[in-house]
PDB file of C-alpha atoms in Angstrom:
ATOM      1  CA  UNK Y   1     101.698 -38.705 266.832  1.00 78.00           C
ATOM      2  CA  UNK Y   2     101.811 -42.370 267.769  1.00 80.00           C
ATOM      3  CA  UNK Y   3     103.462 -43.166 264.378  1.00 81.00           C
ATOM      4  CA  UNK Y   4     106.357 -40.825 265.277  1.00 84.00           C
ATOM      5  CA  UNK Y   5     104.665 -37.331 263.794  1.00 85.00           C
ATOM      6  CA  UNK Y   6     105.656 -34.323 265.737  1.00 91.00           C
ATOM      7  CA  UNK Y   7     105.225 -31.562 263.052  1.00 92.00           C
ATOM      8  CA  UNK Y   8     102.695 -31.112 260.635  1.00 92.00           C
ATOM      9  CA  UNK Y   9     102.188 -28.660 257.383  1.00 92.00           C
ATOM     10  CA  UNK Y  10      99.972 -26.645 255.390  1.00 90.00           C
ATOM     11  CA  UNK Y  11     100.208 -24.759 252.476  1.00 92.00           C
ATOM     12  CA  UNK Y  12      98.548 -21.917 251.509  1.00 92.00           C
ATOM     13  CA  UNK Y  13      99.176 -20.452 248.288  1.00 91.00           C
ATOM     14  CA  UNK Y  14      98.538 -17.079 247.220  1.00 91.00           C
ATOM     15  CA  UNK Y  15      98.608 -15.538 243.600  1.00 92.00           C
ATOM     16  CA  UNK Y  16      99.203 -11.409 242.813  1.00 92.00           C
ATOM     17  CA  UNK Y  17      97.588 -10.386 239.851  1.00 90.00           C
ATOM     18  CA  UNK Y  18      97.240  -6.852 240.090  1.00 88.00           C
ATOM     19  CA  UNK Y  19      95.186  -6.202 236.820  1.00 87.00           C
ATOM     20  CA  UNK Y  20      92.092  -8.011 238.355  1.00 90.00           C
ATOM     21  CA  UNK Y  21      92.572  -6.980 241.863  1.00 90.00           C
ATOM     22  CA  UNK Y  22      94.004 -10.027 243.701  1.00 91.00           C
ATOM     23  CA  UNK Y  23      94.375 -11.262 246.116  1.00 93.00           C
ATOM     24  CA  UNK Y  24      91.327  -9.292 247.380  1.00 94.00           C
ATOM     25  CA  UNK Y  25      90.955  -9.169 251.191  1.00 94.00           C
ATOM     26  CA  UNK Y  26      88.316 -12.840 251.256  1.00 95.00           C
ATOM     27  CA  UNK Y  27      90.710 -14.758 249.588  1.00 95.00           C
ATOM     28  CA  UNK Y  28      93.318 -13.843 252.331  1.00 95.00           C
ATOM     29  CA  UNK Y  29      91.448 -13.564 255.116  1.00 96.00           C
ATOM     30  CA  UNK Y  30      89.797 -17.255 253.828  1.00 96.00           C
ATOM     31  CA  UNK Y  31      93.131 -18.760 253.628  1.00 95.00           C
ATOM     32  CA  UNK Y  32      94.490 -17.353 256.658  1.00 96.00           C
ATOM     33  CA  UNK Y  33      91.478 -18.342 258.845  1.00 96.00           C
ATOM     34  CA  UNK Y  34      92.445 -21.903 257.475  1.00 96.00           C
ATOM     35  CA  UNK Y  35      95.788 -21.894 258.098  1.00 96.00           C
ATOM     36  CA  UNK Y  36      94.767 -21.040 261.754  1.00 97.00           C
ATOM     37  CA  UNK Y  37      92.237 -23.487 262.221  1.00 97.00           C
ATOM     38  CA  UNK Y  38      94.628 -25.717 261.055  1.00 96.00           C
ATOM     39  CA  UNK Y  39      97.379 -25.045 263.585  1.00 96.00           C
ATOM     40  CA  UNK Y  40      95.030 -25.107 266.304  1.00 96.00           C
ATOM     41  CA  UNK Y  41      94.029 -28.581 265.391  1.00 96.00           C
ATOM     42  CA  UNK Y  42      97.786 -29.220 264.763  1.00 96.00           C
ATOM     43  CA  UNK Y  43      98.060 -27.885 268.384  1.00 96.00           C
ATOM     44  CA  UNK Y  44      95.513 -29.995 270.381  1.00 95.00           C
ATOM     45  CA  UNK Y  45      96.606 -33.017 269.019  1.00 93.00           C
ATOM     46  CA  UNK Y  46     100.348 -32.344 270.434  1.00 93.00           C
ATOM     47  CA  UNK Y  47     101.382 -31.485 267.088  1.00 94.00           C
ATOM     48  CA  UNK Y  48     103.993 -28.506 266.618  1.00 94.00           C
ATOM     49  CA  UNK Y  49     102.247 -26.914 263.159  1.00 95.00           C
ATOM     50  CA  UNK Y  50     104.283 -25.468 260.396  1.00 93.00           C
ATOM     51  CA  UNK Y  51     102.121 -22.542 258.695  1.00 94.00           C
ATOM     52  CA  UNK Y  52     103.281 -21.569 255.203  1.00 93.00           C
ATOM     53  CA  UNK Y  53     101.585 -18.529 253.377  1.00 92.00           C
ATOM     54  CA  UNK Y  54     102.789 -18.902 250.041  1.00 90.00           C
ATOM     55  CA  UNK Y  55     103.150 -16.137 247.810  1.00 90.00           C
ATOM     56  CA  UNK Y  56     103.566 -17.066 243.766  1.00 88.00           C
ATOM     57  CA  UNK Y  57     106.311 -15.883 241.918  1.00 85.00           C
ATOM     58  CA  UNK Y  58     104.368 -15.586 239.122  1.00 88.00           C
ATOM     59  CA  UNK Y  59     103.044 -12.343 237.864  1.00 87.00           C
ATOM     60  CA  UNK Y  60     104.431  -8.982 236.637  1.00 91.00           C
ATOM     61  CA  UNK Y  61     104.376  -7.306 239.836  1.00 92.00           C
ATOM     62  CA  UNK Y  62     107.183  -5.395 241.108  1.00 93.00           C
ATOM     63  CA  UNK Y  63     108.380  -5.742 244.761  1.00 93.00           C
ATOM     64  CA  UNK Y  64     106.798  -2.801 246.644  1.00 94.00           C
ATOM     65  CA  UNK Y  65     103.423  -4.200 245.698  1.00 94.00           C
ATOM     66  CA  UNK Y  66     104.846  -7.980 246.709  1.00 93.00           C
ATOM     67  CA  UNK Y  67     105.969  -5.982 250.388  1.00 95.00           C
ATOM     68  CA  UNK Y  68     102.525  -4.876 250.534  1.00 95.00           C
ATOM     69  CA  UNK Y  69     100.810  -7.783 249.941  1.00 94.00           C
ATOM     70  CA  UNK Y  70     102.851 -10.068 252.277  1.00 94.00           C
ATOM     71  CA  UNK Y  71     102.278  -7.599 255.053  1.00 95.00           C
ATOM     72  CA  UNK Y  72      98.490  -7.898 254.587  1.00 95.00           C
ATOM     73  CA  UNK Y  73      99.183 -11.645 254.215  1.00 95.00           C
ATOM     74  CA  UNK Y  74     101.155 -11.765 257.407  1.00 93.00           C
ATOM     75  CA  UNK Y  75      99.081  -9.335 259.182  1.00 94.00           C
ATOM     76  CA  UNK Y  76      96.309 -11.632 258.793  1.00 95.00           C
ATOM     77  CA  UNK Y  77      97.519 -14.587 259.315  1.00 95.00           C
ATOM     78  CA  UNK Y  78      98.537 -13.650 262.817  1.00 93.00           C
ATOM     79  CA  UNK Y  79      95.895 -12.225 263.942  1.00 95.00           C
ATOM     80  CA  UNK Y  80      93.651 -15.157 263.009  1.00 96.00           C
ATOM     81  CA  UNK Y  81      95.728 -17.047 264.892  1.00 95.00           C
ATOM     82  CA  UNK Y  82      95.588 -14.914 267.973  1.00 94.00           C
ATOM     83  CA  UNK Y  83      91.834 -14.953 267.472  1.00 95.00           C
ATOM     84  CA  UNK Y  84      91.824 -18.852 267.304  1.00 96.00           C
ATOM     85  CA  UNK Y  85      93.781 -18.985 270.710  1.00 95.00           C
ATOM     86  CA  UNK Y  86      96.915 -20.884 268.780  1.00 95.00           C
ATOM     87  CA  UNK Y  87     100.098 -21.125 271.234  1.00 95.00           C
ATOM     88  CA  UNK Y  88     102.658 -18.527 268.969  1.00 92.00           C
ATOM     89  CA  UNK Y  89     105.437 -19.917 270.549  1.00 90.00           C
ATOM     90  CA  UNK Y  90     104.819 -23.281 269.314  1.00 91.00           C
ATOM     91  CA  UNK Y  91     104.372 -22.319 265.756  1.00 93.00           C
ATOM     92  CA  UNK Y  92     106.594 -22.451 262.754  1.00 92.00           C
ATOM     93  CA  UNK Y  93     106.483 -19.645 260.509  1.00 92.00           C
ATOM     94  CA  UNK Y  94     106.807 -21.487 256.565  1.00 91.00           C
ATOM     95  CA  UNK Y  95     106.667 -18.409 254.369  1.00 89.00           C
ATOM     96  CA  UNK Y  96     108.553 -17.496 250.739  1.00 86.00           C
ATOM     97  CA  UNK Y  97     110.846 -14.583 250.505  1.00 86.00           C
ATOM     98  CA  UNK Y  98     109.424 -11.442 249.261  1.00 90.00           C
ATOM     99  CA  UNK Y  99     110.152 -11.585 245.706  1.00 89.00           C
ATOM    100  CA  UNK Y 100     108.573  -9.524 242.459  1.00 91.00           C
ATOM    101  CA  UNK Y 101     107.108 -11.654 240.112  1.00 90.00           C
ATOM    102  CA  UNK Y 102     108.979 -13.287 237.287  1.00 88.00           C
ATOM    103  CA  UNK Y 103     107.721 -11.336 234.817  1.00 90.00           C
ATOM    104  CA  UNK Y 104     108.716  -8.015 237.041  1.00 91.00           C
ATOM    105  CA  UNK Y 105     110.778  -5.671 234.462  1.00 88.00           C
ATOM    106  CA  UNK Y 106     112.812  -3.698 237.197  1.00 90.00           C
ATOM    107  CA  UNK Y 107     116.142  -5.197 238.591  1.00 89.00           C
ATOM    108  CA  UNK Y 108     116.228  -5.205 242.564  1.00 89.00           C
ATOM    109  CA  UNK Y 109     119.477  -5.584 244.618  1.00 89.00           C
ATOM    110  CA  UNK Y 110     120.309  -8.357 247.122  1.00 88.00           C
ATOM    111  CA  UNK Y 111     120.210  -5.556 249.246  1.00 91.00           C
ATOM    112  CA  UNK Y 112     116.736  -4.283 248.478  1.00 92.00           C
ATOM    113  CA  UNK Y 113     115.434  -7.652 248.695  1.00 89.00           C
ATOM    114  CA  UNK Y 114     116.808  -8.093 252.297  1.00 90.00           C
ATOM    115  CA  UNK Y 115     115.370  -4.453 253.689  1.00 93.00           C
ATOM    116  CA  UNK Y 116     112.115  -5.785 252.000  1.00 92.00           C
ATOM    117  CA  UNK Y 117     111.661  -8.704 253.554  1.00 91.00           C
ATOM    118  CA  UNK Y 118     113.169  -8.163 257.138  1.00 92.00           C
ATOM    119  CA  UNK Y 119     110.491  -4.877 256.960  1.00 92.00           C
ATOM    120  CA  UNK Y 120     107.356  -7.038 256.262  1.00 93.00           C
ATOM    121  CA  UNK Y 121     109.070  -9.320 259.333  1.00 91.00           C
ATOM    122  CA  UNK Y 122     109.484  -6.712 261.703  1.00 90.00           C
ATOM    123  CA  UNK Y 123     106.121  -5.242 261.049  1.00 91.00           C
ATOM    124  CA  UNK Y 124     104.108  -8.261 260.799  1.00 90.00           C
ATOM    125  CA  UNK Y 125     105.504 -11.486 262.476  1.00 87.00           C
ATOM    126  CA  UNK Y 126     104.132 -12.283 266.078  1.00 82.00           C
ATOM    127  CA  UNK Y 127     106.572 -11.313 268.561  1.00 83.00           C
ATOM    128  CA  UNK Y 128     106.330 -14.921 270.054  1.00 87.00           C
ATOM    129  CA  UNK Y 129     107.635 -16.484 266.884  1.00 87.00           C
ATOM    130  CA  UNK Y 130     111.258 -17.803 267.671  1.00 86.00           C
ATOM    131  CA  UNK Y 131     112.062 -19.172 263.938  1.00 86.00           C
ATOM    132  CA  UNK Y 132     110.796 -18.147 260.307  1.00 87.00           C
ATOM    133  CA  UNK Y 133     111.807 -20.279 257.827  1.00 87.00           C
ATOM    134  CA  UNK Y 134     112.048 -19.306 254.295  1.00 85.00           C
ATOM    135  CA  UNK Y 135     111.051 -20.917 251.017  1.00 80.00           C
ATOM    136  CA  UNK Y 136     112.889 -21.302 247.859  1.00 71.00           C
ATOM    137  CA  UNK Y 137     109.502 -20.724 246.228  1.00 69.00           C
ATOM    138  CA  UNK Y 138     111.134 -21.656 242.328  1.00 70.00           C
ATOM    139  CA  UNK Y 139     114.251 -18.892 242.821  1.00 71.00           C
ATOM    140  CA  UNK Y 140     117.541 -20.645 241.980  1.00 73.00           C
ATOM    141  CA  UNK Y 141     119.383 -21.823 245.719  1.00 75.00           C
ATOM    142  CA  UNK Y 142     122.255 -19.208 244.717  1.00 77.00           C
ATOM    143  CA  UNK Y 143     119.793 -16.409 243.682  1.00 79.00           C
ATOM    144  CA  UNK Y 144     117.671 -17.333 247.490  1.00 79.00           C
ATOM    145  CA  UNK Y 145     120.965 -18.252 249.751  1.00 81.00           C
ATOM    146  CA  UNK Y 146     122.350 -14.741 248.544  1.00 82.00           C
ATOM    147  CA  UNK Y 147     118.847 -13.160 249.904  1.00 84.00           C
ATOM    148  CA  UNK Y 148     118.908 -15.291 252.906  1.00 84.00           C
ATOM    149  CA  UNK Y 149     122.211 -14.275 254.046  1.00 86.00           C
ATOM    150  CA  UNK Y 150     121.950 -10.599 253.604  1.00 88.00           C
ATOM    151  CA  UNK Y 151     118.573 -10.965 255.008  1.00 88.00           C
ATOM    152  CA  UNK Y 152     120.433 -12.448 258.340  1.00 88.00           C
ATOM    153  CA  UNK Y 153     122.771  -9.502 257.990  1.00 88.00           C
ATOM    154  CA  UNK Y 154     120.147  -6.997 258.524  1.00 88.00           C
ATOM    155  CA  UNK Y 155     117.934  -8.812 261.248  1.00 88.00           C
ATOM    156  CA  UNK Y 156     120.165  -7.489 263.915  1.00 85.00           C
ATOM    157  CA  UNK Y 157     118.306  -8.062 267.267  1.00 84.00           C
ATOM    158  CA  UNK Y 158     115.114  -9.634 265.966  1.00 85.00           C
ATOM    159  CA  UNK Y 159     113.953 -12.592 267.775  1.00 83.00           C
ATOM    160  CA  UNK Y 160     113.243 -15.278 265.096  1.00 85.00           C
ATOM    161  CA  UNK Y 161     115.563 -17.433 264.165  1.00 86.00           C
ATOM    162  CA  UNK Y 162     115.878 -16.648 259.888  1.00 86.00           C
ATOM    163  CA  UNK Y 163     116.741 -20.079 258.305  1.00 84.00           C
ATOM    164  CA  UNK Y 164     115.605 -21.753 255.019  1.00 82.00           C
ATOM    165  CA  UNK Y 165     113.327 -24.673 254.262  1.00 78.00           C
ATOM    166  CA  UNK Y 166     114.301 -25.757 250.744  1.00 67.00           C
ATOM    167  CA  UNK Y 167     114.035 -29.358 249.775  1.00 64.00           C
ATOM    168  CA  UNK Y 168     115.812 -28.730 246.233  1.00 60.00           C
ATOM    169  CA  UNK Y 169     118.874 -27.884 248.465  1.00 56.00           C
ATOM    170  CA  UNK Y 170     118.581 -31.683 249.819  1.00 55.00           C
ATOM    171  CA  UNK Y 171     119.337 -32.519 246.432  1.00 55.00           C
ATOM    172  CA  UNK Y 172     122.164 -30.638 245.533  1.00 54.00           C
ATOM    173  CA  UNK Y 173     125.796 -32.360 246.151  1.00 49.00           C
ATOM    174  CA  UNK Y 174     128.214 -29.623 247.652  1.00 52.00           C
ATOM    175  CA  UNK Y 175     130.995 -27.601 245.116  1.00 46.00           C
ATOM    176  CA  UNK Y 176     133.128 -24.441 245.632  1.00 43.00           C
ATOM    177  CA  UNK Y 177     130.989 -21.377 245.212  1.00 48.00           C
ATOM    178  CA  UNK Y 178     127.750 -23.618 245.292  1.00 45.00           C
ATOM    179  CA  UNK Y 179     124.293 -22.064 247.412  1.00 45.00           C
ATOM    180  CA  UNK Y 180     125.909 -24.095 250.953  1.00 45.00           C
ATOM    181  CA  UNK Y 181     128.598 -21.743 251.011  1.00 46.00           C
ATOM    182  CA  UNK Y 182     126.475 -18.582 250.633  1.00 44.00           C
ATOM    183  CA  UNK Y 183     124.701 -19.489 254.129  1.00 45.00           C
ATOM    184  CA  UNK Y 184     125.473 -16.833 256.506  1.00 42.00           C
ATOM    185  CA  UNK Y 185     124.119 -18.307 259.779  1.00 38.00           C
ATOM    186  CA  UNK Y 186     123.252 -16.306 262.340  1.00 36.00           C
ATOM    187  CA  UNK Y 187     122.065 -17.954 265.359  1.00 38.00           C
ATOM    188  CA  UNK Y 188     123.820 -21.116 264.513  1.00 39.00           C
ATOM    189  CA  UNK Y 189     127.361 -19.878 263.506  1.00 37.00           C
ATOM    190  CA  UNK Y 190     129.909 -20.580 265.736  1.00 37.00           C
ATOM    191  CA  UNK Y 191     130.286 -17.226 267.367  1.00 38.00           C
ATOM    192  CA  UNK Y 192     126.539 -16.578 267.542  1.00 38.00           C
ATOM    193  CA  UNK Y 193     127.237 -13.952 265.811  1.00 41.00           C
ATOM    194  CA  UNK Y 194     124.180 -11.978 263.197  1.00 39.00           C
ATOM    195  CA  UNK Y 195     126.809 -12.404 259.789  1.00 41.00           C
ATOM    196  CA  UNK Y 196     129.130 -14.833 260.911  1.00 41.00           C
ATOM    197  CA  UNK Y 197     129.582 -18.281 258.734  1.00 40.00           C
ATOM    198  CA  UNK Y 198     131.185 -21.547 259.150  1.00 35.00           C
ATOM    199  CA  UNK Y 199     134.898 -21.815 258.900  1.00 38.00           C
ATOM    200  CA  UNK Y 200     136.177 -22.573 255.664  1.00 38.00           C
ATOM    201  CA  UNK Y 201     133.331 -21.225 253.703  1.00 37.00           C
ATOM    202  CA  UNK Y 202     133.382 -18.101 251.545  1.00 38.00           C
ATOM    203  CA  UNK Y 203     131.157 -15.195 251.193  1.00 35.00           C
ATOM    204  CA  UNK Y 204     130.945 -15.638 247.300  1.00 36.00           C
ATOM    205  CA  UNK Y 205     130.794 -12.104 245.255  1.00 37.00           C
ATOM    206  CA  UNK Y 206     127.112 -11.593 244.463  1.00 36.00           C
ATOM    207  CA  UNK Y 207     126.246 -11.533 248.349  1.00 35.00           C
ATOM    208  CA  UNK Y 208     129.511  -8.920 249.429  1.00 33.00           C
ATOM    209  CA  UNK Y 209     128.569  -6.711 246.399  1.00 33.00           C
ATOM    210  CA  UNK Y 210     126.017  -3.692 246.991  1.00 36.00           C
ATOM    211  CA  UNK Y 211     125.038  -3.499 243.564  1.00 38.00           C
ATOM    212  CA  UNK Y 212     124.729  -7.173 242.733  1.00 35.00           C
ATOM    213  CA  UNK Y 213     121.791  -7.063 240.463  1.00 40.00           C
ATOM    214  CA  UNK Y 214     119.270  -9.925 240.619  1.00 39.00           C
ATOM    215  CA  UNK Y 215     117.355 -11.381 237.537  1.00 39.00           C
ATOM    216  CA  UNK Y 216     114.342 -10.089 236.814  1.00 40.00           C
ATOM    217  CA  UNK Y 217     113.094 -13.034 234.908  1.00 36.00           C
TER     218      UNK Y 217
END
């Protein structure tokens, strides 16, 4: 903090393989214990932590068993940190979108992936969490902005903030139809309106369309 810290990170990374049974309930309940500790000590040093549970993409798993596992993953997280005494409201929630893995055969909608995610949310985030911030977690930044806004679409009075933390997008110069103009803000659009986006930009085709089909692979 004296060098001009005043957030701090960890990553915990978490792998589905269903054929051998994993995550089983020590690996997340190991991880999550450390992420706690870890925000705790984040915490008493008058550091503002930023947890990230970090689900692979890799796998064949569809996304029903990706919603259940990030609940659990959630789930636990929170209540570690409840049981650690960490201060929610000065916590940043770090955690990937709820995706299938890569090797996942069945097609999902931008619109599946959005009731997914804003469902594990809803039923797992600490109600003192003011901002979740989502990760890119390897999906292209037009494939994740897509999912993002949609996602802010469907939040509707939820009290986190729903925002991205994706350094690839740091890297990418702006162009017409690129991921920047796919950002739907919600909090932070000029009319503080859930769905509304900066002047100018457009809300390209994939995100408007119902039946916009994303990649499986």
């Amino acid at each position: 903090r004296k060098a001009g810290c005043r957030f701090t990170k960890w990553r915990s990374p978490i792998t589905i393989d269903v054929a051998n049974q994993q995550p089983s309930d020590i690996v997340m309940e190991a991880n999550m214990q450390d992420l706690a500790r870890f925000a705790l000590i984040s915490q008493a040093e008058g550091l503002v932590p930023i947890i990230e549970p970090d689900i692979s993409l890799s796998g064949k798993h569809d996304l029903e068993t990706a919603v259940m596992i990030s609940l659990k993953v959630q789930s636990t997280l929170f209540k570690a940190c409840l049981e650690h005494a960490v201060f929610m409201g000065g916590t940043i929630l770090k955690s990937s979108i709820v995706n299938p893995g890569k090797k996942c055969a069945k097609s999902y909608t931008v619109q599946q992936f959005a009731d997914a995610n804003i469902a594990v949310l809803r039923r797992a985030i600490s109600c003192a969490i003011t901002t979740a911030n989502v990760l890119s977690d390897g999906q292209s930044l037009s494939d994740a902005a897509s999912r993002l806004s949609v996602m802010n679409q469907k939040k509707g009075n939820s009290q986190w903030n729903l925002s991205f933390s994706w350094s690839a997008a740091a890297a990418v110069a702006p162009a017409p139809e690129s991921a920047a103009d796919a950002f739907l803000l919600s909090d932070n659009s000029p009319s503080g309106k859930p769905g509304d986006k900066f002047p100018g930009n457009k809300i390209p085709r994939s995100v408007e369309s119902a039946d916009y089909k994303i990649p499986s692979s």
